[in-house]
Amino acid sequence: MLKFGLSFWRYFLDGTPVYLARHYWWAYLWRPAIWFFDHQPIINIILFGQYNRLLKKTMSCLVERPAGRFLQLTCVYGKLTPSLVHHLGDEPLFLLDVSSAQLKASRSKLAAKRYGLLPMRMNAEYLGLRDNGFATVLIFFLMHEMPTEARRHVLSETIRVLQPGGSLVVTEYGMEPSTHWLYRCWPVRKLLTRYEPFLQEFWREDIVAMLQAEALALGKRVELTENHQIFDGFYRVMVFKLNCD
Ligand SMILES: C[S@@+](CC[C@H](N)C(=O)[O-])C[C@H]1O[C@@H](n2cnc3c(N)ncnc32)[C@H](O)[C@@H]1O
């Protein structure tokens, strides 16, 4: 009985990465949770009241994007996906996630505009997509939810599918915010790192250097062109441009 209890998460191992089923089944894979979390006030609380600022800054970084296909790398709660579909107008939004329940939930938020969405069930670590196929890729709060190796794979695959001259926008937690009042508030930090088990290592990782190393290995070059600090650096929105030598 105890053994069943401890390995309950395995029930969600339906083609999903182990880290996701094990640590986040209760947040992203369990249908009642998807219903619960996908409410604007809830997601705003999780982001300490910063959701609208993060959304606004992310959208503003996408205004001057290169012409070509747009990929959102994984589903998110809240109004980001509907905002993107609206922003793209007649162009489709390619949306990728490893969870079919998440893809279905994203589609259901779009009502009449759902034909503007092209959902794909795929593991972001191993994209079944051709090289240089996308002009813009957006990654919204995914990186901190993965172990380092998975993060490295996702960044490498992102660079591979991004075309020369393409743009990558990453919205995420900032670097370790040691002086931020929220970080210094021990119970908050404890709670965050309890439910976000990879956040501590993400805080200490140089994601720009990691991305540049992965790009170099593929004969490409990325440059950080914008780095917006939100909520005194607790969060950030980064824009990278892809160049080829
Ligand atoms: C983008 S992240 C977190 C987003 C953020 N907490 C929010 O909702 O605003 C959550 C999504 O990433 C997906 N995901 C996690 N690892 C993945 C992977 N390796 N490949 C594809 N999707 C993945 C999960 O299924 C989930 O839908």
PDB file of C-alpha atoms and ligand atoms in Angstrom:
ATOM      1  CA  MET A   1       0.000   0.000   0.000  1.00  0.00           C
ATOM      2  CA  LEU A   2       2.804   2.371   1.000  1.00  0.00           C
ATOM      3  CA  LYS A   3       4.737   1.341  -2.104  1.00  0.00           C
ATOM      4  CA  PHE A   4       1.706   2.158  -4.266  1.00  0.00           C
ATOM      5  CA  GLY A   5       1.411   5.525  -2.546  1.00  0.00           C
ATOM      6  CA  LEU A   6       5.058   6.398  -3.136  1.00  0.00           C
ATOM      7  CA  SER A   7       4.987   5.471  -6.809  1.00  0.00           C
ATOM      8  CA  PHE A   8       1.578   6.954  -7.570  1.00  0.00           C
ATOM      9  CA  TRP A   9       3.194   9.436  -9.946  1.00  0.00           C
ATOM     10  CA  ARG A  10       4.083   6.552 -12.299  1.00  0.00           C
ATOM     11  CA  TYR A  11       0.459   6.509 -13.339  1.00  0.00           C
ATOM     12  CA  PHE A  12       1.219   9.752 -15.221  1.00  0.00           C
ATOM     13  CA  LEU A  13       4.193   8.290 -17.111  1.00  0.00           C
ATOM     14  CA  ASP A  14       2.327   8.272 -20.382  1.00  0.00           C
ATOM     15  CA  GLY A  15       5.210   9.240 -22.656  1.00  0.00           C
ATOM     16  CA  THR A  16       6.073  12.105 -20.317  1.00  0.00           C
ATOM     17  CA  PRO A  17       9.583  12.712 -18.950  1.00  0.00           C
ATOM     18  CA  VAL A  18      10.156  11.171 -15.511  1.00  0.00           C
ATOM     19  CA  TYR A  19      10.942  14.528 -13.847  1.00  0.00           C
ATOM     20  CA  LEU A  20       7.601  15.911 -15.012  1.00  0.00           C
ATOM     21  CA  ALA A  21       5.493  12.955 -13.865  1.00  0.00           C
ATOM     22  CA  ARG A  22       7.349  12.625 -10.578  1.00  0.00           C
ATOM     23  CA  HIS A  23       7.547  16.254  -9.462  1.00  0.00           C
ATOM     24  CA  TYR A  24       4.729  17.994 -11.315  1.00  0.00           C
ATOM     25  CA  TRP A  25       1.926  15.481 -11.890  1.00  0.00           C
ATOM     26  CA  TRP A  26      -0.186  17.405  -9.376  1.00  0.00           C
ATOM     27  CA  ALA A  27       0.319  20.681 -11.264  1.00  0.00           C
ATOM     28  CA  TYR A  28       0.325  19.819 -14.975  1.00  0.00           C
ATOM     29  CA  LEU A  29      -0.839  16.270 -15.653  1.00  0.00           C
ATOM     30  CA  TRP A  30      -3.771  15.667 -13.324  1.00  0.00           C
ATOM     31  CA  ARG A  31      -6.940  16.941 -14.994  1.00  0.00           C
ATOM     32  CA  PRO A  32      -8.581  18.480 -11.863  1.00  0.00           C
ATOM     33  CA  ALA A  33      -5.313  20.377 -11.296  1.00  0.00           C
ATOM     34  CA  ILE A  34      -5.318  21.714 -14.843  1.00  0.00           C
ATOM     35  CA  TRP A  35      -8.831  23.006 -14.260  1.00  0.00           C
ATOM     36  CA  PHE A  36      -7.888  24.500 -10.866  1.00  0.00           C
ATOM     37  CA  PHE A  37      -4.628  26.216 -11.802  1.00  0.00           C
ATOM     38  CA  ASP A  38      -5.860  27.653 -15.076  1.00  0.00           C
ATOM     39  CA  HIS A  39      -7.601  30.568 -13.385  1.00  0.00           C
ATOM     40  CA  GLN A  40      -6.107  34.006 -13.700  1.00  0.00           C
ATOM     41  CA  PRO A  41      -6.125  34.843  -9.936  1.00  0.00           C
ATOM     42  CA  ILE A  42      -4.412  31.545  -9.063  1.00  0.00           C
ATOM     43  CA  ILE A  43      -1.630  31.943 -11.597  1.00  0.00           C
ATOM     44  CA  ASN A  44      -1.191  35.552 -10.506  1.00  0.00           C
ATOM     45  CA  ILE A  45      -0.753  34.459  -6.870  1.00  0.00           C
ATOM     46  CA  ILE A  46       1.837  31.861  -7.929  1.00  0.00           C
ATOM     47  CA  LEU A  47       3.764  34.648  -9.668  1.00  0.00           C
ATOM     48  CA  PHE A  48       3.461  36.961  -6.640  1.00  0.00           C
ATOM     49  CA  GLY A  49       1.097  39.367  -8.408  1.00  0.00           C
ATOM     50  CA  GLN A  50       3.465  39.880 -11.361  1.00  0.00           C
ATOM     51  CA  TYR A  51       1.551  37.989 -14.071  1.00  0.00           C
ATOM     52  CA  ASN A  52       0.307  41.019 -15.993  1.00  0.00           C
ATOM     53  CA  ARG A  53       3.697  42.710 -15.982  1.00  0.00           C
ATOM     54  CA  LEU A  54       5.348  39.525 -17.216  1.00  0.00           C
ATOM     55  CA  LEU A  55       2.756  39.034 -19.914  1.00  0.00           C
ATOM     56  CA  LYS A  56       2.960  42.648 -21.054  1.00  0.00           C
ATOM     57  CA  LYS A  57       6.747  42.650 -21.249  1.00  0.00           C
ATOM     58  CA  THR A  58       6.812  39.281 -23.030  1.00  0.00           C
ATOM     59  CA  MET A  59       4.269  40.489 -25.596  1.00  0.00           C
ATOM     60  CA  SER A  60       6.156  43.737 -26.135  1.00  0.00           C
ATOM     61  CA  CYS A  61       9.321  41.749 -26.895  1.00  0.00           C
ATOM     62  CA  LEU A  62       7.418  39.991 -29.660  1.00  0.00           C
ATOM     63  CA  VAL A  63       6.161  43.066 -31.494  1.00  0.00           C
ATOM     64  CA  GLU A  64       9.209  43.391 -33.732  1.00  0.00           C
ATOM     65  CA  ARG A  65       9.722  39.783 -34.593  1.00  0.00           C
ATOM     66  CA  PRO A  66      11.215  38.374 -37.793  1.00  0.00           C
ATOM     67  CA  ALA A  67       8.853  37.128 -40.482  1.00  0.00           C
ATOM     68  CA  GLY A  68       8.170  33.390 -40.303  1.00  0.00           C
ATOM     69  CA  ARG A  69       6.646  30.658 -38.167  1.00  0.00           C
ATOM     70  CA  PHE A  70       6.052  31.126 -34.445  1.00  0.00           C
ATOM     71  CA  LEU A  71       6.518  28.341 -31.901  1.00  0.00           C
ATOM     72  CA  GLN A  72       5.379  28.436 -28.271  1.00  0.00           C
ATOM     73  CA  LEU A  73       7.419  25.839 -26.441  1.00  0.00           C
ATOM     74  CA  THR A  74       4.945  24.259 -24.023  1.00  0.00           C
ATOM     75  CA  CYS A  75       1.530  25.234 -22.745  1.00  0.00           C
ATOM     76  CA  VAL A  76       1.060  27.694 -19.914  1.00  0.00           C
ATOM     77  CA  TYR A  77      -1.760  28.604 -17.601  1.00  0.00           C
ATOM     78  CA  GLY A  78      -3.396  31.997 -18.010  1.00  0.00           C
ATOM     79  CA  LYS A  79      -4.020  34.197 -21.012  1.00  0.00           C
ATOM     80  CA  LEU A  80      -0.654  34.046 -22.797  1.00  0.00           C
ATOM     81  CA  THR A  81      -1.690  31.592 -25.534  1.00  0.00           C
ATOM     82  CA  PRO A  82      -4.958  33.405 -26.372  1.00  0.00           C
ATOM     83  CA  SER A  83      -2.999  36.693 -26.436  1.00  0.00           C
ATOM     84  CA  LEU A  84      -0.476  35.208 -28.857  1.00  0.00           C
ATOM     85  CA  VAL A  85      -3.156  33.799 -31.158  1.00  0.00           C
ATOM     86  CA  HIS A  86      -4.834  37.177 -31.178  1.00  0.00           C
ATOM     87  CA  HIS A  87      -1.503  38.930 -31.817  1.00  0.00           C
ATOM     88  CA  LEU A  88      -0.621  36.616 -34.727  1.00  0.00           C
ATOM     89  CA  GLY A  89      -3.909  37.266 -36.517  1.00  0.00           C
ATOM     90  CA  ASP A  90      -4.009  35.079 -39.640  1.00  0.00           C
ATOM     91  CA  GLU A  91      -0.693  33.395 -38.901  1.00  0.00           C
ATOM     92  CA  PRO A  92      -0.893  30.120 -36.953  1.00  0.00           C
ATOM     93  CA  LEU A  93       0.623  29.605 -33.507  1.00  0.00           C
ATOM     94  CA  PHE A  94       2.502  26.309 -33.267  1.00  0.00           C
ATOM     95  CA  LEU A  95       2.092  25.071 -29.693  1.00  0.00           C
ATOM     96  CA  LEU A  96       3.994  22.122 -28.367  1.00  0.00           C
ATOM     97  CA  ASP A  97       3.608  20.168 -25.136  1.00  0.00           C
ATOM     98  CA  VAL A  98       4.230  16.616 -23.978  1.00  0.00           C
ATOM     99  CA  SER A  99       0.831  16.490 -22.242  1.00  0.00           C
ATOM    100  CA  SER A 100      -2.238  16.021 -24.414  1.00  0.00           C
ATOM    101  CA  ALA A 101      -4.432  17.224 -21.514  1.00  0.00           C
ATOM    102  CA  GLN A 102      -2.522  20.517 -21.501  1.00  0.00           C
ATOM    103  CA  LEU A 103      -2.856  20.915 -25.266  1.00  0.00           C
ATOM    104  CA  LYS A 104      -6.567  20.244 -25.020  1.00  0.00           C
ATOM    105  CA  ALA A 105      -6.933  22.834 -22.236  1.00  0.00           C
ATOM    106  CA  SER A 106      -5.057  25.448 -24.285  1.00  0.00           C
ATOM    107  CA  ARG A 107      -7.287  24.814 -27.273  1.00  0.00           C
ATOM    108  CA  SER A 108     -10.428  25.098 -25.174  1.00  0.00           C
ATOM    109  CA  LYS A 109      -9.408  28.605 -24.065  1.00  0.00           C
ATOM    110  CA  LEU A 110      -9.522  29.873 -27.631  1.00  0.00           C
ATOM    111  CA  ALA A 111     -13.191  29.410 -28.546  1.00  0.00           C
ATOM    112  CA  ALA A 112     -13.702  30.601 -32.125  1.00  0.00           C
ATOM    113  CA  LYS A 113      -9.998  31.404 -32.589  1.00  0.00           C
ATOM    114  CA  ARG A 114      -8.950  27.785 -31.984  1.00  0.00           C
ATOM    115  CA  TYR A 115      -8.205  27.297 -35.695  1.00  0.00           C
ATOM    116  CA  GLY A 116      -5.306  29.685 -35.219  1.00  0.00           C
ATOM    117  CA  LEU A 117      -3.584  27.087 -33.060  1.00  0.00           C
ATOM    118  CA  LEU A 118      -1.554  24.136 -34.317  1.00  0.00           C
ATOM    119  CA  PRO A 119      -1.017  21.856 -31.292  1.00  0.00           C
ATOM    120  CA  MET A 120       1.706  19.179 -31.322  1.00  0.00           C
ATOM    121  CA  ARG A 121       2.304  16.549 -28.683  1.00  0.00           C
ATOM    122  CA  MET A 122       6.050  16.266 -28.323  1.00  0.00           C
ATOM    123  CA  ASN A 123       8.847  16.130 -25.773  1.00  0.00           C
ATOM    124  CA  ALA A 124      10.658  19.483 -26.018  1.00  0.00           C
ATOM    125  CA  GLU A 125      13.958  17.699 -25.363  1.00  0.00           C
ATOM    126  CA  TYR A 126      13.709  15.801 -28.655  1.00  0.00           C
ATOM    127  CA  LEU A 127      11.788  17.813 -31.212  1.00  0.00           C
ATOM    128  CA  GLY A 128      10.478  15.994 -34.261  1.00  0.00           C
ATOM    129  CA  LEU A 129      10.799  19.230 -36.242  1.00  0.00           C
ATOM    130  CA  ARG A 130      13.116  20.183 -39.062  1.00  0.00           C
ATOM    131  CA  ASP A 131      16.175  22.412 -38.663  1.00  0.00           C
ATOM    132  CA  ASN A 132      15.696  26.197 -39.095  1.00  0.00           C
ATOM    133  CA  GLY A 133      11.902  25.891 -39.371  1.00  0.00           C
ATOM    134  CA  PHE A 134      10.870  28.704 -37.013  1.00  0.00           C
ATOM    135  CA  ALA A 135      11.494  32.438 -36.955  1.00  0.00           C
ATOM    136  CA  THR A 136      10.410  32.942 -33.342  1.00  0.00           C
ATOM    137  CA  VAL A 137      10.369  30.651 -30.318  1.00  0.00           C
ATOM    138  CA  LEU A 138       8.854  31.608 -26.980  1.00  0.00           C
ATOM    139  CA  ILE A 139       9.643  29.741 -23.752  1.00  0.00           C
ATOM    140  CA  PHE A 140       7.580  30.933 -20.791  1.00  0.00           C
ATOM    141  CA  PHE A 141       8.555  29.632 -17.338  1.00  0.00           C
ATOM    142  CA  LEU A 142       9.643  26.187 -18.489  1.00  0.00           C
ATOM    143  CA  MET A 143      13.397  26.228 -17.880  1.00  0.00           C
ATOM    144  CA  HIS A 144      13.282  26.319 -14.069  1.00  0.00           C
ATOM    145  CA  GLU A 145      11.042  23.264 -13.986  1.00  0.00           C
ATOM    146  CA  MET A 146      13.608  20.918 -15.520  1.00  0.00           C
ATOM    147  CA  PRO A 147      16.779  19.211 -14.362  1.00  0.00           C
ATOM    148  CA  THR A 148      19.942  20.656 -15.922  1.00  0.00           C
ATOM    149  CA  GLU A 149      20.357  17.962 -18.574  1.00  0.00           C
ATOM    150  CA  ALA A 150      16.776  18.344 -19.783  1.00  0.00           C
ATOM    151  CA  ARG A 151      17.253  22.113 -19.896  1.00  0.00           C
ATOM    152  CA  ARG A 152      20.380  21.694 -21.989  1.00  0.00           C
ATOM    153  CA  HIS A 153      18.546  19.404 -24.429  1.00  0.00           C
ATOM    154  CA  VAL A 154      15.640  21.829 -24.765  1.00  0.00           C
ATOM    155  CA  LEU A 155      17.942  24.772 -25.448  1.00  0.00           C
ATOM    156  CA  SER A 156      19.911  22.793 -28.004  1.00  0.00           C
ATOM    157  CA  GLU A 157      16.727  21.704 -29.798  1.00  0.00           C
ATOM    158  CA  THR A 158      15.396  25.257 -29.707  1.00  0.00           C
ATOM    159  CA  ILE A 159      18.515  26.567 -31.416  1.00  0.00           C
ATOM    160  CA  ARG A 160      18.371  23.766 -33.964  1.00  0.00           C
ATOM    161  CA  VAL A 161      14.811  24.606 -35.065  1.00  0.00           C
ATOM    162  CA  LEU A 162      15.383  28.378 -35.019  1.00  0.00           C
ATOM    163  CA  GLN A 163      16.276  29.911 -38.386  1.00  0.00           C
ATOM    164  CA  PRO A 164      19.183  32.325 -38.929  1.00  0.00           C
ATOM    165  CA  GLY A 165      18.009  35.800 -37.981  1.00  0.00           C
ATOM    166  CA  GLY A 166      15.424  34.197 -35.711  1.00  0.00           C
ATOM    167  CA  SER A 167      14.426  35.379 -32.279  1.00  0.00           C
ATOM    168  CA  LEU A 168      14.116  33.510 -28.982  1.00  0.00           C
ATOM    169  CA  VAL A 169      12.209  35.013 -26.057  1.00  0.00           C
ATOM    170  CA  VAL A 170      12.633  33.433 -22.616  1.00  0.00           C
ATOM    171  CA  THR A 171      10.530  34.568 -19.662  1.00  0.00           C
ATOM    172  CA  GLU A 172      11.801  33.147 -16.392  1.00  0.00           C
ATOM    173  CA  TYR A 173      12.949  33.587 -12.821  1.00  0.00           C
ATOM    174  CA  GLY A 174      15.967  35.870 -12.558  1.00  0.00           C
ATOM    175  CA  MET A 175      19.447  34.907 -11.382  1.00  0.00           C
ATOM    176  CA  GLU A 176      19.567  33.923  -7.688  1.00  0.00           C
ATOM    177  CA  PRO A 177      17.904  36.997  -6.117  1.00  0.00           C
ATOM    178  CA  SER A 178      19.866  36.862  -2.844  1.00  0.00           C
ATOM    179  CA  THR A 179      18.985  40.428  -1.860  1.00  0.00           C
ATOM    180  CA  HIS A 180      15.311  40.351  -2.850  1.00  0.00           C
ATOM    181  CA  TRP A 181      12.926  40.555   0.120  1.00  0.00           C
ATOM    182  CA  LEU A 182      10.977  37.535  -1.082  1.00  0.00           C
ATOM    183  CA  TYR A 183      14.110  35.427  -1.298  1.00  0.00           C
ATOM    184  CA  ARG A 184      15.197  36.603   2.131  1.00  0.00           C
ATOM    185  CA  CYS A 185      11.841  35.617   3.558  1.00  0.00           C
ATOM    186  CA  TRP A 186      12.788  32.078   4.597  1.00  0.00           C
ATOM    187  CA  PRO A 187       9.274  30.488   4.659  1.00  0.00           C
ATOM    188  CA  VAL A 188       8.559  31.785   1.131  1.00  0.00           C
ATOM    189  CA  ARG A 189      11.876  30.498  -0.198  1.00  0.00           C
ATOM    190  CA  LYS A 190      11.328  27.159   1.522  1.00  0.00           C
ATOM    191  CA  LEU A 191       7.850  26.841   0.009  1.00  0.00           C
ATOM    192  CA  LEU A 192       9.045  27.816  -3.465  1.00  0.00           C
ATOM    193  CA  THR A 193      11.950  25.412  -3.537  1.00  0.00           C
ATOM    194  CA  ARG A 194       9.784  22.642  -2.029  1.00  0.00           C
ATOM    195  CA  TYR A 195       7.292  22.851  -4.900  1.00  0.00           C
ATOM    196  CA  GLU A 196       9.840  23.875  -7.546  1.00  0.00           C
ATOM    197  CA  PRO A 197      12.564  21.295  -6.896  1.00  0.00           C
ATOM    198  CA  PHE A 198      14.827  22.476  -9.759  1.00  0.00           C
ATOM    199  CA  LEU A 199      14.564  26.197  -9.053  1.00  0.00           C
ATOM    200  CA  GLN A 200      17.558  26.356  -6.723  1.00  0.00           C
ATOM    201  CA  GLU A 201      19.911  24.986  -9.404  1.00  0.00           C
ATOM    202  CA  PHE A 202      18.271  27.122 -12.085  1.00  0.00           C
ATOM    203  CA  TRP A 203      18.901  30.254 -10.001  1.00  0.00           C
ATOM    204  CA  ARG A 204      22.614  29.452 -10.013  1.00  0.00           C
ATOM    205  CA  GLU A 205      22.897  28.434 -13.635  1.00  0.00           C
ATOM    206  CA  ASP A 206      24.225  30.755 -16.322  1.00  0.00           C
ATOM    207  CA  ILE A 207      21.507  30.104 -18.858  1.00  0.00           C
ATOM    208  CA  VAL A 208      22.980  32.592 -21.348  1.00  0.00           C
ATOM    209  CA  ALA A 209      26.317  30.769 -21.334  1.00  0.00           C
ATOM    210  CA  MET A 210      24.521  27.431 -21.652  1.00  0.00           C
ATOM    211  CA  LEU A 211      22.526  28.640 -24.627  1.00  0.00           C
ATOM    212  CA  GLN A 212      25.624  30.073 -26.314  1.00  0.00           C
ATOM    213  CA  ALA A 213      27.531  26.816 -25.820  1.00  0.00           C
ATOM    214  CA  GLU A 214      24.682  24.778 -27.312  1.00  0.00           C
ATOM    215  CA  ALA A 215      24.463  27.172 -30.257  1.00  0.00           C
ATOM    216  CA  LEU A 216      28.190  26.956 -30.884  1.00  0.00           C
ATOM    217  CA  ALA A 217      28.007  23.163 -30.979  1.00  0.00           C
ATOM    218  CA  LEU A 218      25.459  23.525 -33.796  1.00  0.00           C
ATOM    219  CA  GLY A 219      27.547  26.075 -35.725  1.00  0.00           C
ATOM    220  CA  LYS A 220      25.211  28.905 -34.738  1.00  0.00           C
ATOM    221  CA  ARG A 221      25.648  31.990 -32.608  1.00  0.00           C
ATOM    222  CA  VAL A 222      23.182  33.596 -30.207  1.00  0.00           C
ATOM    223  CA  GLU A 223      23.360  37.058 -28.793  1.00  0.00           C
ATOM    224  CA  LEU A 224      21.429  38.359 -25.803  1.00  0.00           C
ATOM    225  CA  THR A 225      19.878  41.572 -27.142  1.00  0.00           C
ATOM    226  CA  GLU A 226      17.412  42.448 -24.376  1.00  0.00           C
ATOM    227  CA  ASN A 227      17.330  41.534 -20.692  1.00  0.00           C
ATOM    228  CA  HIS A 228      14.396  43.051 -18.819  1.00  0.00           C
ATOM    229  CA  GLN A 229      14.298  42.761 -15.056  1.00  0.00           C
ATOM    230  CA  ILE A 230      10.827  42.415 -13.556  1.00  0.00           C
ATOM    231  CA  PHE A 231       9.958  42.746  -9.851  1.00  0.00           C
ATOM    232  CA  ASP A 232      13.491  43.924  -8.994  1.00  0.00           C
ATOM    233  CA  GLY A 233      15.103  41.046 -10.851  1.00  0.00           C
ATOM    234  CA  PHE A 234      13.059  38.267  -9.289  1.00  0.00           C
ATOM    235  CA  TYR A 235      11.892  37.570 -12.827  1.00  0.00           C
ATOM    236  CA  ARG A 236      13.347  38.433 -16.236  1.00  0.00           C
ATOM    237  CA  VAL A 237      12.400  38.508 -19.902  1.00  0.00           C
ATOM    238  CA  MET A 238      15.316  37.834 -22.238  1.00  0.00           C
ATOM    239  CA  VAL A 239      15.477  38.213 -26.012  1.00  0.00           C
ATOM    240  CA  PHE A 240      18.124  36.382 -28.036  1.00  0.00           C
ATOM    241  CA  LYS A 241      18.947  36.828 -31.701  1.00  0.00           C
ATOM    242  CA  LEU A 242      20.329  33.969 -33.730  1.00  0.00           C
ATOM    243  CA  ASN A 243      23.187  34.609 -36.141  1.00  0.00           C
ATOM    244  CA  CYS A 244      25.065  32.154 -38.273  1.00  0.00           C
ATOM    245  CA  ASP A 245      28.792  32.300 -39.003  1.00  0.00           C
TER     246      ASP A 245
HETATM  247  C1  LIG B   1       5.610  25.941 -19.296  1.00  0.00           C
HETATM  248  S1  LIG B   1       5.732  25.019 -17.908  1.00  0.00           S
HETATM  249  C2  LIG B   1       5.179  26.079 -16.606  1.00  0.00           C
HETATM  250  C3  LIG B   1       4.392  27.243 -16.931  1.00  0.00           C
HETATM  251  C4  LIG B   1       3.978  28.160 -15.832  1.00  0.00           C
HETATM  252  N1  LIG B   1       4.082  27.622 -14.509  1.00  0.00           N
HETATM  253  C5  LIG B   1       2.624  28.667 -16.186  1.00  0.00           C
HETATM  254  O1  LIG B   1       1.719  27.871 -16.351  1.00  0.00           O
HETATM  255  O2  LIG B   1       2.512  29.850 -16.366  1.00  0.00           O
HETATM  256  C6  LIG B   1       4.481  23.806 -17.840  1.00  0.00           C
HETATM  257  C7  LIG B   1       4.249  22.994 -19.105  1.00  0.00           C
HETATM  258  O3  LIG B   1       5.429  22.426 -19.603  1.00  0.00           O
HETATM  259  C8  LIG B   1       5.148  21.121 -20.075  1.00  0.00           C
HETATM  260  N2  LIG B   1       6.420  20.388 -20.136  1.00  0.00           N
HETATM  261  C9  LIG B   1       7.310  20.179 -19.151  1.00  0.00           C
HETATM  262  N3  LIG B   1       8.377  19.494 -19.589  1.00  0.00           N
HETATM  263  C10 LIG B   1       8.157  19.285 -20.930  1.00  0.00           C
HETATM  264  C11 LIG B   1       8.901  18.664 -21.959  1.00  0.00           C
HETATM  265  N4  LIG B   1      10.090  18.102 -21.730  1.00  0.00           N
HETATM  266  N5  LIG B   1       8.384  18.645 -23.200  1.00  0.00           N
HETATM  267  C12 LIG B   1       7.187  19.209 -23.470  1.00  0.00           C
HETATM  268  N6  LIG B   1       6.430  19.805 -22.531  1.00  0.00           N
HETATM  269  C13 LIG B   1       6.913  19.858 -21.272  1.00  0.00           C
HETATM  270  C14 LIG B   1       4.129  20.579 -19.089  1.00  0.00           C
HETATM  271  O4  LIG B   1       3.363  19.512 -19.621  1.00  0.00           O
HETATM  272  C15 LIG B   1       3.283  21.818 -18.820  1.00  0.00           C
HETATM  273  O5  LIG B   1       2.187  21.917 -19.692  1.00  0.00           O
END
